[in-house]
mmCIF file of N, CA and C in Angstrom:
data_model
loop_
_atom_site.group_PDB
_atom_site.id
_atom_site.type_symbol
_atom_site.label_atom_id
_atom_site.label_comp_id
_atom_site.label_asym_id
_atom_site.label_seq_id
_atom_site.Cartn_x
_atom_site.Cartn_y
_atom_site.Cartn_z
ATOM 1 N N MET P 20 6.050 19.770 -25.650
ATOM 2 C CA MET P 20 5.286 20.967 -25.539
ATOM 3 C C MET P 20 3.850 20.554 -24.893
ATOM 4 N N HIS P 21 3.482 21.167 -23.788
ATOM 5 C CA HIS P 21 2.148 20.858 -23.161
ATOM 6 C C HIS P 21 1.168 21.999 -23.551
ATOM 7 N N VAL P 22 -0.007 21.495 -23.963
ATOM 8 C CA VAL P 22 -1.025 22.444 -24.277
ATOM 9 C C VAL P 22 -2.088 22.226 -23.168
ATOM 10 N N PHE P 23 -2.318 23.304 -22.504
ATOM 11 C CA PHE P 23 -3.453 23.270 -21.434
ATOM 12 C C PHE P 23 -4.810 23.601 -22.011
ATOM 13 N N VAL P 24 -5.696 22.832 -21.711
ATOM 14 C CA VAL P 24 -7.034 23.060 -22.218
ATOM 15 C C VAL P 24 -7.994 23.394 -21.066
ATOM 16 N N ASP P 25 -9.010 24.122 -21.305
ATOM 17 C CA ASP P 25 -9.970 24.376 -20.184
ATOM 18 C C ASP P 25 -11.277 23.564 -20.418
ATOM 19 N N SER P 26 -11.395 22.918 -21.538
ATOM 20 C CA SER P 26 -12.540 22.005 -21.730
ATOM 21 C C SER P 26 -12.133 20.917 -22.696
ATOM 22 N N VAL P 27 -12.943 19.784 -22.600
ATOM 23 C CA VAL P 27 -12.639 18.686 -23.424
ATOM 24 C C VAL P 27 -14.043 17.881 -23.681
ATOM 25 N N ARG P 28 -13.999 17.096 -24.729
ATOM 26 C CA ARG P 28 -15.196 16.366 -24.985
ATOM 27 C C ARG P 28 -15.523 15.368 -23.871
ATOM 28 N N LEU P 29 -16.847 15.246 -23.627
ATOM 29 C CA LEU P 29 -17.290 14.378 -22.499
ATOM 30 C C LEU P 29 -16.807 12.942 -22.722
ATOM 31 N N ASP P 30 -16.943 12.407 -23.870
ATOM 32 C CA ASP P 30 -16.523 11.001 -24.123
ATOM 33 C C ASP P 30 -14.994 10.809 -23.994
ATOM 34 N N LYS P 31 -14.229 11.715 -24.344
ATOM 35 C CA LYS P 31 -12.797 11.747 -24.175
ATOM 36 C C LYS P 31 -12.385 11.895 -22.738
ATOM 37 N N TRP P 32 -13.168 12.705 -21.957
ATOM 38 C CA TRP P 32 -12.825 12.877 -20.453
ATOM 39 C C TRP P 32 -13.135 11.632 -19.723
ATOM 40 N N LEU P 33 -14.310 10.987 -20.069
ATOM 41 C CA LEU P 33 -14.694 9.728 -19.384
ATOM 42 C C LEU P 33 -13.702 8.575 -19.628
ATOM 43 N N TRP P 34 -13.160 8.586 -20.913
ATOM 44 C CA TRP P 34 -12.079 7.584 -21.256
ATOM 45 C C TRP P 34 -10.813 7.942 -20.505
ATOM 46 N N ALA P 35 -10.463 9.164 -20.481
ATOM 47 C CA ALA P 35 -9.144 9.628 -19.793
ATOM 48 C C ALA P 35 -9.290 9.397 -18.287
ATOM 49 N N ALA P 36 -10.495 9.602 -17.622
ATOM 50 C CA ALA P 36 -10.634 9.403 -16.187
ATOM 51 C C ALA P 36 -10.860 7.875 -15.893
ATOM 52 N N ARG P 37 -10.738 7.072 -16.898
ATOM 53 C CA ARG P 37 -10.782 5.572 -16.751
ATOM 54 C C ARG P 37 -12.176 5.110 -16.229
ATOM 55 N N PHE P 38 -13.210 5.716 -16.578
ATOM 56 C CA PHE P 38 -14.525 5.147 -16.368
ATOM 57 C C PHE P 38 -14.903 4.166 -17.396
ATOM 58 N N TYR P 39 -14.390 4.251 -18.605
ATOM 59 C CA TYR P 39 -14.754 3.321 -19.737
ATOM 60 C C TYR P 39 -13.345 3.007 -20.439
ATOM 61 N N LYS P 40 -13.317 1.795 -20.937
ATOM 62 C CA LYS P 40 -12.049 1.276 -21.610
ATOM 63 C C LYS P 40 -11.760 1.872 -22.947
ATOM 64 N N SER P 41 -12.820 2.472 -23.549
ATOM 65 C CA SER P 41 -12.654 3.044 -24.880
ATOM 66 C C SER P 41 -13.581 4.209 -25.003
ATOM 67 N N ARG P 42 -13.262 5.130 -25.957
ATOM 68 C CA ARG P 42 -14.177 6.227 -26.207
ATOM 69 C C ARG P 42 -15.487 5.824 -26.810
ATOM 70 N N THR P 43 -15.440 4.655 -27.503
ATOM 71 C CA THR P 43 -16.726 4.196 -28.105
ATOM 72 C C THR P 43 -17.661 3.692 -27.085
ATOM 73 N N LEU P 44 -17.071 2.933 -26.004
ATOM 74 C CA LEU P 44 -17.927 2.549 -24.914
ATOM 75 C C LEU P 44 -18.500 3.801 -24.117
ATOM 76 N N ALA P 45 -17.648 4.858 -23.991
ATOM 77 C CA ALA P 45 -18.095 5.968 -23.268
ATOM 78 C C ALA P 45 -19.161 6.788 -24.097
ATOM 79 N N ALA P 46 -18.988 6.780 -25.473
ATOM 80 C CA ALA P 46 -20.043 7.548 -26.198
ATOM 81 C C ALA P 46 -21.341 6.720 -26.182
ATOM 82 N N THR P 47 -21.258 5.380 -26.180
ATOM 83 C CA THR P 47 -22.542 4.638 -26.174
ATOM 84 C C THR P 47 -23.220 4.805 -24.875
ATOM 85 N N ALA P 48 -22.487 4.871 -23.739
ATOM 86 C CA ALA P 48 -23.062 5.110 -22.439
ATOM 87 C C ALA P 48 -23.722 6.505 -22.320
ATOM 88 N N ILE P 49 -23.087 7.487 -22.969
ATOM 89 C CA ILE P 49 -23.641 8.855 -23.012
ATOM 90 C C ILE P 49 -24.938 8.939 -23.857
ATOM 91 N N GLU P 50 -24.907 8.233 -24.939
ATOM 92 C CA GLU P 50 -26.030 8.279 -25.831
ATOM 93 C C GLU P 50 -27.233 7.478 -25.312
ATOM 94 N N THR P 51 -27.000 6.484 -24.424
ATOM 95 C CA THR P 51 -28.079 5.700 -23.895
ATOM 96 C C THR P 51 -28.642 6.370 -22.516
ATOM 97 N N GLY P 52 -27.959 7.446 -22.195
ATOM 98 C CA GLY P 52 -28.553 8.129 -20.955
ATOM 99 C C GLY P 52 -27.970 7.700 -19.665
ATOM 100 N N ARG P 53 -26.774 6.945 -19.684
ATOM 101 C CA ARG P 53 -26.266 6.456 -18.530
ATOM 102 C C ARG P 53 -25.294 7.504 -17.862
ATOM 103 N N VAL P 54 -24.952 8.494 -18.620
ATOM 104 C CA VAL P 54 -24.163 9.600 -18.079
ATOM 105 C C VAL P 54 -24.885 10.903 -18.213
ATOM 106 N N LEU P 55 -25.131 11.566 -17.063
ATOM 107 C CA LEU P 55 -25.802 12.900 -17.021
ATOM 108 C C LEU P 55 -24.886 13.979 -16.656
ATOM 109 N N VAL P 56 -25.011 15.097 -17.274
ATOM 110 C CA VAL P 56 -24.214 16.341 -16.961
ATOM 111 C C VAL P 56 -25.205 17.301 -16.359
ATOM 112 N N ALA P 57 -25.085 17.697 -15.043
ATOM 113 C CA ALA P 57 -25.918 18.625 -14.416
ATOM 114 C C ALA P 57 -27.383 18.088 -14.492
ATOM 115 N N ASP P 58 -27.533 16.777 -14.270
ATOM 116 C CA ASP P 58 -28.852 16.112 -14.282
ATOM 117 C C ASP P 58 -29.558 16.197 -15.534
ATOM 118 N N GLU P 59 -28.852 16.453 -16.620
ATOM 119 C CA GLU P 59 -29.437 16.415 -17.953
ATOM 120 C C GLU P 59 -28.665 15.510 -18.885
ATOM 121 N N ARG P 60 -29.351 14.928 -19.886
ATOM 122 C CA ARG P 60 -28.689 14.138 -20.918
ATOM 123 C C ARG P 60 -27.750 15.044 -21.695
ATOM 124 N N ALA P 61 -26.770 14.398 -22.231
ATOM 125 C CA ALA P 61 -25.744 15.170 -22.998
ATOM 126 C C ALA P 61 -25.342 14.261 -24.225
ATOM 127 N N LYS P 62 -24.615 14.939 -25.126
ATOM 128 C CA LYS P 62 -24.002 14.317 -26.272
ATOM 129 C C LYS P 62 -22.603 14.068 -25.971
ATOM 130 N N PRO P 63 -22.028 13.032 -26.668
ATOM 131 C CA PRO P 63 -20.623 12.739 -26.481
ATOM 132 C C PRO P 63 -19.618 13.935 -26.743
ATOM 133 N N ALA P 64 -20.036 14.817 -27.665
ATOM 134 C CA ALA P 64 -19.191 15.968 -28.035
ATOM 135 C C ALA P 64 -19.382 17.102 -27.133
ATOM 136 N N ARG P 65 -20.199 17.035 -26.123
ATOM 137 C CA ARG P 65 -20.458 18.199 -25.201
ATOM 138 C C ARG P 65 -19.025 18.455 -24.497
ATOM 139 N N LEU P 66 -18.731 19.730 -24.358
ATOM 140 C CA LEU P 66 -17.406 20.122 -23.765
ATOM 141 C C LEU P 66 -17.665 20.248 -22.196
ATOM 142 N N ILE P 67 -16.789 19.487 -21.540
ATOM 143 C CA ILE P 67 -16.811 19.475 -20.040
ATOM 144 C C ILE P 67 -15.765 20.467 -19.507
ATOM 145 N N LYS P 68 -16.168 21.094 -18.452
ATOM 146 C CA LYS P 68 -15.220 22.107 -17.777
ATOM 147 C C LYS P 68 -15.046 21.699 -16.342
ATOM 148 N N VAL P 69 -14.103 22.205 -15.650
ATOM 149 C CA VAL P 69 -13.848 21.993 -14.317
ATOM 150 C C VAL P 69 -15.005 22.535 -13.446
ATOM 151 N N GLY P 70 -15.509 21.806 -12.460
ATOM 152 C CA GLY P 70 -16.618 22.196 -11.642
ATOM 153 C C GLY P 70 -17.932 21.585 -12.051
ATOM 154 N N GLU P 71 -18.094 21.037 -13.155
ATOM 155 C CA GLU P 71 -19.349 20.417 -13.576
ATOM 156 C C GLU P 71 -19.565 19.116 -12.868
ATOM 157 N N ARG P 72 -20.925 18.867 -12.610
ATOM 158 C CA ARG P 72 -21.356 17.630 -11.946
ATOM 159 C C ARG P 72 -21.834 16.615 -12.887
ATOM 160 N N LEU P 73 -21.315 15.410 -12.662
ATOM 161 C CA LEU P 73 -21.652 14.240 -13.489
ATOM 162 C C LEU P 73 -22.340 13.098 -12.696
ATOM 163 N N LYS P 74 -23.205 12.425 -13.298
ATOM 164 C CA LYS P 74 -23.834 11.256 -12.762
ATOM 165 C C LYS P 74 -23.587 10.100 -13.719
ATOM 166 N N ILE P 75 -22.930 9.067 -13.351
ATOM 167 C CA ILE P 75 -22.552 7.941 -14.155
ATOM 168 C C ILE P 75 -23.093 6.614 -13.658
ATOM 169 N N ASN P 76 -23.851 5.977 -14.477
ATOM 170 C CA ASN P 76 -24.423 4.660 -14.108
ATOM 171 C C ASN P 76 -23.634 3.675 -14.952
ATOM 172 N N ARG P 77 -22.819 2.864 -14.219
ATOM 173 C CA ARG P 77 -21.980 1.820 -14.972
ATOM 174 C C ARG P 77 -22.218 0.542 -14.331
ATOM 175 N N GLU P 78 -22.902 -0.393 -15.049
ATOM 176 C CA GLU P 78 -23.256 -1.746 -14.563
ATOM 177 C C GLU P 78 -24.011 -1.527 -13.233
ATOM 178 N N GLN P 79 -23.473 -2.074 -12.181
ATOM 179 C CA GLN P 79 -24.181 -2.018 -10.927
ATOM 180 C C GLN P 79 -23.693 -0.775 -10.085
ATOM 181 N N GLU P 80 -22.713 -0.095 -10.557
ATOM 182 C CA GLU P 80 -22.189 1.117 -9.862
ATOM 183 C C GLU P 80 -22.789 2.392 -10.285
ATOM 184 N N ARG P 81 -22.960 3.292 -9.372
ATOM 185 C CA ARG P 81 -23.459 4.644 -9.742
ATOM 186 C C ARG P 81 -22.554 5.661 -9.002
ATOM 187 N N PHE P 82 -22.076 6.566 -9.800
ATOM 188 C CA PHE P 82 -21.126 7.601 -9.364
ATOM 189 C C PHE P 82 -21.787 8.926 -9.496
ATOM 190 N N GLU P 83 -21.564 9.829 -8.505
ATOM 191 C CA GLU P 83 -21.920 11.194 -8.594
ATOM 192 C C GLU P 83 -20.634 11.986 -8.298
ATOM 193 N N LEU P 84 -20.137 12.760 -9.263
ATOM 194 C CA LEU P 84 -18.925 13.380 -8.942
ATOM 195 C C LEU P 84 -18.829 14.828 -9.558
ATOM 196 N N VAL P 85 -17.788 15.473 -9.223
ATOM 197 C CA VAL P 85 -17.513 16.836 -9.682
ATOM 198 C C VAL P 85 -16.126 16.780 -10.399
ATOM 199 N N VAL P 86 -16.158 17.397 -11.522
ATOM 200 C CA VAL P 86 -14.880 17.425 -12.355
ATOM 201 C C VAL P 86 -13.933 18.360 -11.710
ATOM 202 N N ARG P 87 -12.704 17.780 -11.404
ATOM 203 C CA ARG P 87 -11.652 18.554 -10.895
ATOM 204 C C ARG P 87 -10.485 18.893 -11.730
ATOM 205 N N GLY P 88 -10.398 18.133 -12.873
ATOM 206 C CA GLY P 88 -9.243 18.272 -13.803
ATOM 207 C C GLY P 88 -9.652 18.018 -15.162
ATOM 208 N N ILE P 89 -8.967 18.489 -16.104
ATOM 209 C CA ILE P 89 -9.220 18.238 -17.523
ATOM 210 C C ILE P 89 -7.934 17.833 -18.228
ATOM 211 N N THR P 90 -8.165 16.691 -19.033
ATOM 212 C CA THR P 90 -6.984 16.226 -19.880
ATOM 213 C C THR P 90 -7.595 15.510 -21.008
ATOM 214 N N GLU P 91 -6.831 15.480 -22.067
ATOM 215 C CA GLU P 91 -7.176 14.792 -23.278
ATOM 216 C C GLU P 91 -6.419 13.370 -23.376
ATOM 217 N N GLN P 92 -5.464 13.186 -22.496
ATOM 218 C CA GLN P 92 -4.649 12.058 -22.572
ATOM 219 C C GLN P 92 -5.045 11.038 -21.390
ATOM 220 N N ARG P 93 -4.984 9.768 -21.703
ATOM 221 C CA ARG P 93 -5.284 8.793 -20.695
ATOM 222 C C ARG P 93 -3.916 8.497 -19.883
ATOM 223 N N LYS P 94 -4.045 8.636 -18.583
ATOM 224 C CA LYS P 94 -2.890 8.495 -17.725
ATOM 225 C C LYS P 94 -3.074 7.255 -16.799
ATOM 226 N N SER P 95 -2.217 7.013 -15.877
ATOM 227 C CA SER P 95 -2.313 5.917 -14.987
ATOM 228 C C SER P 95 -3.494 6.186 -14.107
ATOM 229 N N ALA P 96 -3.978 5.098 -13.483
ATOM 230 C CA ALA P 96 -5.153 5.163 -12.604
ATOM 231 C C ALA P 96 -5.035 6.140 -11.446
ATOM 232 N N PRO P 97 -3.786 6.218 -10.703
ATOM 233 C CA PRO P 97 -3.735 7.149 -9.605
ATOM 234 C C PRO P 97 -3.836 8.655 -10.168
ATOM 235 N N LEU P 98 -3.263 8.916 -11.333
ATOM 236 C CA LEU P 98 -3.401 10.234 -11.919
ATOM 237 C C LEU P 98 -4.794 10.508 -12.428
ATOM 238 N N ALA P 99 -5.515 9.510 -13.031
ATOM 239 C CA ALA P 99 -6.821 9.682 -13.482
ATOM 240 C C ALA P 99 -7.750 10.028 -12.283
ATOM 241 N N ARG P 100 -7.454 9.384 -11.161
ATOM 242 C CA ARG P 100 -8.341 9.625 -9.929
ATOM 243 C C ARG P 100 -8.374 11.115 -9.524
ATOM 244 N N LEU P 101 -7.269 11.852 -9.917
ATOM 245 C CA LEU P 101 -7.165 13.233 -9.559
ATOM 246 C C LEU P 101 -8.069 14.155 -10.397
ATOM 247 N N LEU P 102 -8.642 13.564 -11.557
ATOM 248 C CA LEU P 102 -9.452 14.330 -12.338
ATOM 249 C C LEU P 102 -10.858 14.621 -11.954
ATOM 250 N N PHE P 103 -11.332 13.948 -10.842
ATOM 251 C CA PHE P 103 -12.646 14.113 -10.283
ATOM 252 C C PHE P 103 -12.652 13.909 -8.840
ATOM 253 N N GLU P 104 -13.808 14.369 -8.220
ATOM 254 C CA GLU P 104 -13.925 14.201 -6.720
ATOM 255 C C GLU P 104 -15.331 13.606 -6.590
ATOM 256 N N GLU P 105 -15.456 12.435 -5.979
ATOM 257 C CA GLU P 105 -16.790 11.823 -5.758
ATOM 258 C C GLU P 105 -17.413 12.439 -4.524
ATOM 259 N N THR P 106 -18.738 12.706 -4.683
ATOM 260 C CA THR P 106 -19.473 13.287 -3.506
ATOM 261 C C THR P 106 -19.571 12.294 -2.448
ATOM 262 N N PRO P 107 -19.611 12.764 -1.153
ATOM 263 C CA PRO P 107 -19.733 11.906 -0.046
ATOM 264 C C PRO P 107 -20.958 10.972 -0.070
ATOM 265 N N GLU P 108 -22.101 11.457 -0.565
ATOM 266 C CA GLU P 108 -23.264 10.767 -0.651
ATOM 267 C C GLU P 108 -23.113 9.523 -1.599
ATOM 268 N N SER P 109 -22.516 9.839 -2.813
ATOM 269 C CA SER P 109 -22.267 8.753 -3.731
ATOM 270 C C SER P 109 -21.244 7.689 -3.205
ATOM 271 N N LEU P 110 -20.253 8.109 -2.499
ATOM 272 C CA LEU P 110 -19.276 7.184 -1.962
ATOM 273 C C LEU P 110 -19.957 6.314 -0.895
ATOM 274 N N LEU P 111 -20.794 6.835 -0.027
ATOM 275 C CA LEU P 111 -21.495 6.053 0.986
ATOM 276 C C LEU P 111 -22.467 5.095 0.330
ATOM 277 N N ALA P 112 -23.217 5.549 -0.693
ATOM 278 C CA ALA P 112 -24.143 4.719 -1.386
ATOM 279 C C ALA P 112 -23.368 3.526 -2.017
ATOM 280 N N ARG P 113 -22.265 3.744 -2.650
ATOM 281 C CA ARG P 113 -21.536 2.752 -3.320
ATOM 282 C C ARG P 113 -20.989 1.692 -2.241
ATOM 283 N N GLN P 114 -20.586 2.177 -1.109
ATOM 284 C CA GLN P 114 -20.118 1.301 -0.088
ATOM 285 C C GLN P 114 -21.173 0.400 0.460
ATOM 286 N N THR P 115 -22.403 1.038 0.617
ATOM 287 C CA THR P 115 -23.560 0.335 1.142
ATOM 288 C C THR P 115 -23.945 -0.821 0.137
ATOM 289 N N VAL P 116 -23.936 -0.476 -1.184
ATOM 290 C CA VAL P 116 -24.261 -1.494 -2.114
ATOM 291 C C VAL P 116 -23.254 -2.610 -2.175
ATOM 292 N N ALA P 117 -21.978 -2.262 -2.103
ATOM 293 C CA ALA P 117 -20.877 -3.302 -2.056
ATOM 294 C C ALA P 117 -21.089 -4.240 -0.761
ATOM 295 N N GLU P 118 -21.408 -3.610 0.272
ATOM 296 C CA GLU P 118 -21.594 -4.359 1.537
ATOM 297 C C GLU P 118 -22.740 -5.331 1.395
ATOM 298 N N ASN P 119 -23.863 -4.855 0.862
ATOM 299 C CA ASN P 119 -25.070 -5.707 0.675
ATOM 300 C C ASN P 119 -24.696 -6.838 -0.351
ATOM 301 N N ARG P 120 -23.936 -6.480 -1.323
ATOM 302 C CA ARG P 120 -23.638 -7.524 -2.362
ATOM 303 C C ARG P 120 -22.744 -8.628 -1.731
ATOM 304 N N ARG P 121 -21.999 -8.260 -0.773
ATOM 305 C CA ARG P 121 -21.063 -9.226 -0.056
ATOM 306 C C ARG P 121 -21.873 -10.254 0.653
ATOM 307 N N PHE P 122 -23.054 -9.891 1.245
ATOM 308 C CA PHE P 122 -23.817 -10.815 2.009
ATOM 309 C C PHE P 122 -24.935 -11.458 1.157
ATOM 310 N N TYR P 123 -25.106 -11.081 -0.032
ATOM 311 C CA TYR P 123 -26.194 -11.557 -0.929
ATOM 312 C C TYR P 123 -25.638 -12.904 -1.500
ATOM 313 N N SER P 124 -26.560 -13.949 -1.472
ATOM 314 C CA SER P 124 -26.184 -15.210 -2.099
ATOM 315 C C SER P 124 -27.033 -15.370 -3.322
ATOM 316 N N GLU P 125 -26.417 -15.755 -4.343
ATOM 317 C CA GLU P 125 -27.105 -15.923 -5.632
ATOM 318 C C GLU P 125 -28.027 -17.197 -5.581
ATOM 319 N N PRO P 126 -29.307 -17.099 -5.839
ATOM 320 C CA PRO P 126 -30.235 -18.204 -5.745
ATOM 321 C C PRO P 126 -29.736 -19.388 -6.685
ATOM 322 N N SER P 127 -29.277 -19.053 -7.841
ATOM 323 C CA SER P 127 -28.872 -20.063 -8.744
ATOM 324 C C SER P 127 -27.739 -20.952 -8.302
ATOM 325 N N GLN P 128 -26.995 -20.510 -7.259
ATOM 326 C CA GLN P 128 -25.830 -21.307 -6.786
ATOM 327 C C GLN P 128 -26.347 -22.493 -5.983
ATOM 328 N N GLU P 129 -27.575 -22.470 -5.497
ATOM 329 C CA GLU P 129 -28.097 -23.607 -4.771
ATOM 330 C C GLU P 129 -28.602 -24.768 -5.734
ATOM 331 N N ILE P 130 -28.788 -24.439 -7.011
ATOM 332 C CA ILE P 130 -29.279 -25.399 -7.883
ATOM 333 C C ILE P 130 -28.088 -26.278 -8.428
ATOM 334 N N ALA P 131 -28.075 -27.588 -8.309
ATOM 335 C CA ALA P 131 -27.018 -28.385 -8.636
ATOM 336 C C ALA P 131 -27.444 -29.255 -9.876
ATOM 337 N N GLY P 132 -27.354 -28.764 -11.037
ATOM 338 C CA GLY P 132 -27.650 -29.512 -12.274
ATOM 339 C C GLY P 132 -29.186 -29.756 -12.462
ATOM 340 N N ARG P 133 -29.298 -30.732 -13.241
ATOM 341 C CA ARG P 133 -30.828 -31.062 -13.567
ATOM 342 C C ARG P 133 -31.422 -31.818 -12.440
ATOM 343 N N PRO P 134 -32.809 -31.666 -12.259
ATOM 344 C CA PRO P 134 -33.468 -32.409 -11.118
ATOM 345 C C PRO P 134 -33.507 -33.861 -11.392
ATOM 346 N N THR P 135 -33.370 -34.602 -10.353
ATOM 347 C CA THR P 135 -33.457 -36.063 -10.498
ATOM 348 C C THR P 135 -34.883 -36.461 -10.829
ATOM 349 N N LYS P 136 -35.044 -37.724 -11.169
ATOM 350 C CA LYS P 136 -36.467 -38.213 -11.514
ATOM 351 C C LYS P 136 -37.402 -38.038 -10.340
ATOM 352 N N ARG P 137 -36.884 -38.170 -9.130
ATOM 353 C CA ARG P 137 -37.717 -38.091 -7.987
ATOM 354 C C ARG P 137 -38.106 -36.554 -7.750
ATOM 355 N N ASN P 138 -37.186 -35.647 -7.900
ATOM 356 C CA ASN P 138 -37.419 -34.243 -7.838
ATOM 357 C C ASN P 138 -38.356 -33.770 -8.890
ATOM 358 N N ARG P 139 -38.207 -34.289 -10.113
ATOM 359 C CA ARG P 139 -39.074 -33.930 -11.240
ATOM 360 C C ARG P 139 -40.442 -34.310 -10.942
ATOM 361 N N ARG P 140 -40.624 -35.504 -10.459
ATOM 362 C CA ARG P 140 -42.040 -35.949 -10.154
ATOM 363 C C ARG P 140 -42.608 -35.097 -9.071
ATOM 364 N N ALA P 141 -41.799 -34.761 -7.998
ATOM 365 C CA ALA P 141 -42.380 -33.862 -6.953
ATOM 366 C C ALA P 141 -42.698 -32.481 -7.577
ATOM 367 N N LEU P 142 -41.901 -31.934 -8.456
ATOM 368 C CA LEU P 142 -42.300 -30.671 -9.076
ATOM 369 C C LEU P 142 -43.593 -30.787 -9.964
ATOM 370 N N GLU P 143 -43.767 -31.874 -10.596
ATOM 371 C CA GLU P 143 -44.998 -32.039 -11.352
ATOM 372 C C GLU P 143 -46.298 -32.172 -10.522
ATOM 373 N N ARG P 144 -46.105 -32.907 -9.387
ATOM 374 C CA ARG P 144 -47.161 -33.012 -8.344
ATOM 375 C C ARG P 144 -47.543 -31.621 -7.776
ATOM 376 N N TRP P 145 -46.413 -30.808 -7.518
ATOM 377 C CA TRP P 145 -46.554 -29.473 -6.889
ATOM 378 C C TRP P 145 -47.295 -28.614 -7.972
ATOM 379 N N LYS P 146 -47.000 -28.728 -9.220
ATOM 380 C CA LYS P 146 -47.550 -27.848 -10.339
ATOM 381 C C LYS P 146 -49.120 -28.197 -10.526
ATOM 382 N N GLU P 147 -49.397 -29.427 -10.299
ATOM 383 C CA GLU P 147 -50.793 -29.860 -10.520
ATOM 384 C C GLU P 147 -51.699 -29.331 -9.351
ATOM 385 N N ASN P 148 -51.162 -29.170 -8.263
ATOM 386 C CA ASN P 148 -51.933 -28.665 -7.115
ATOM 387 C C ASN P 148 -52.063 -27.188 -7.112
#
């Protein structure tokens, strides 16, 4: 028996749409202000309906999307992708960030262990000046 719903809790929807691995993580993100509904902070129990706009900040990723489907059950990733539509601006911004990250080199990768005695003395001389 299928029960069709027209609204669902925000934390449950974020979990079902596969933005977070658990409802607890989704609720924590909502409470800390990383998820906005219509540019306003919300509570995890807020009911989400089709057509509402969400902004999600997840680690280095930022999503701006419109809710296109409602479900209380977590489905496969291709089916979860049908629950929302990402705005073109958001998609372009995420692609730009990914492109920039690809060309970015981490400064710590150039450091190879502890400095040698010679390098340490050069650092000390540099700090004195």
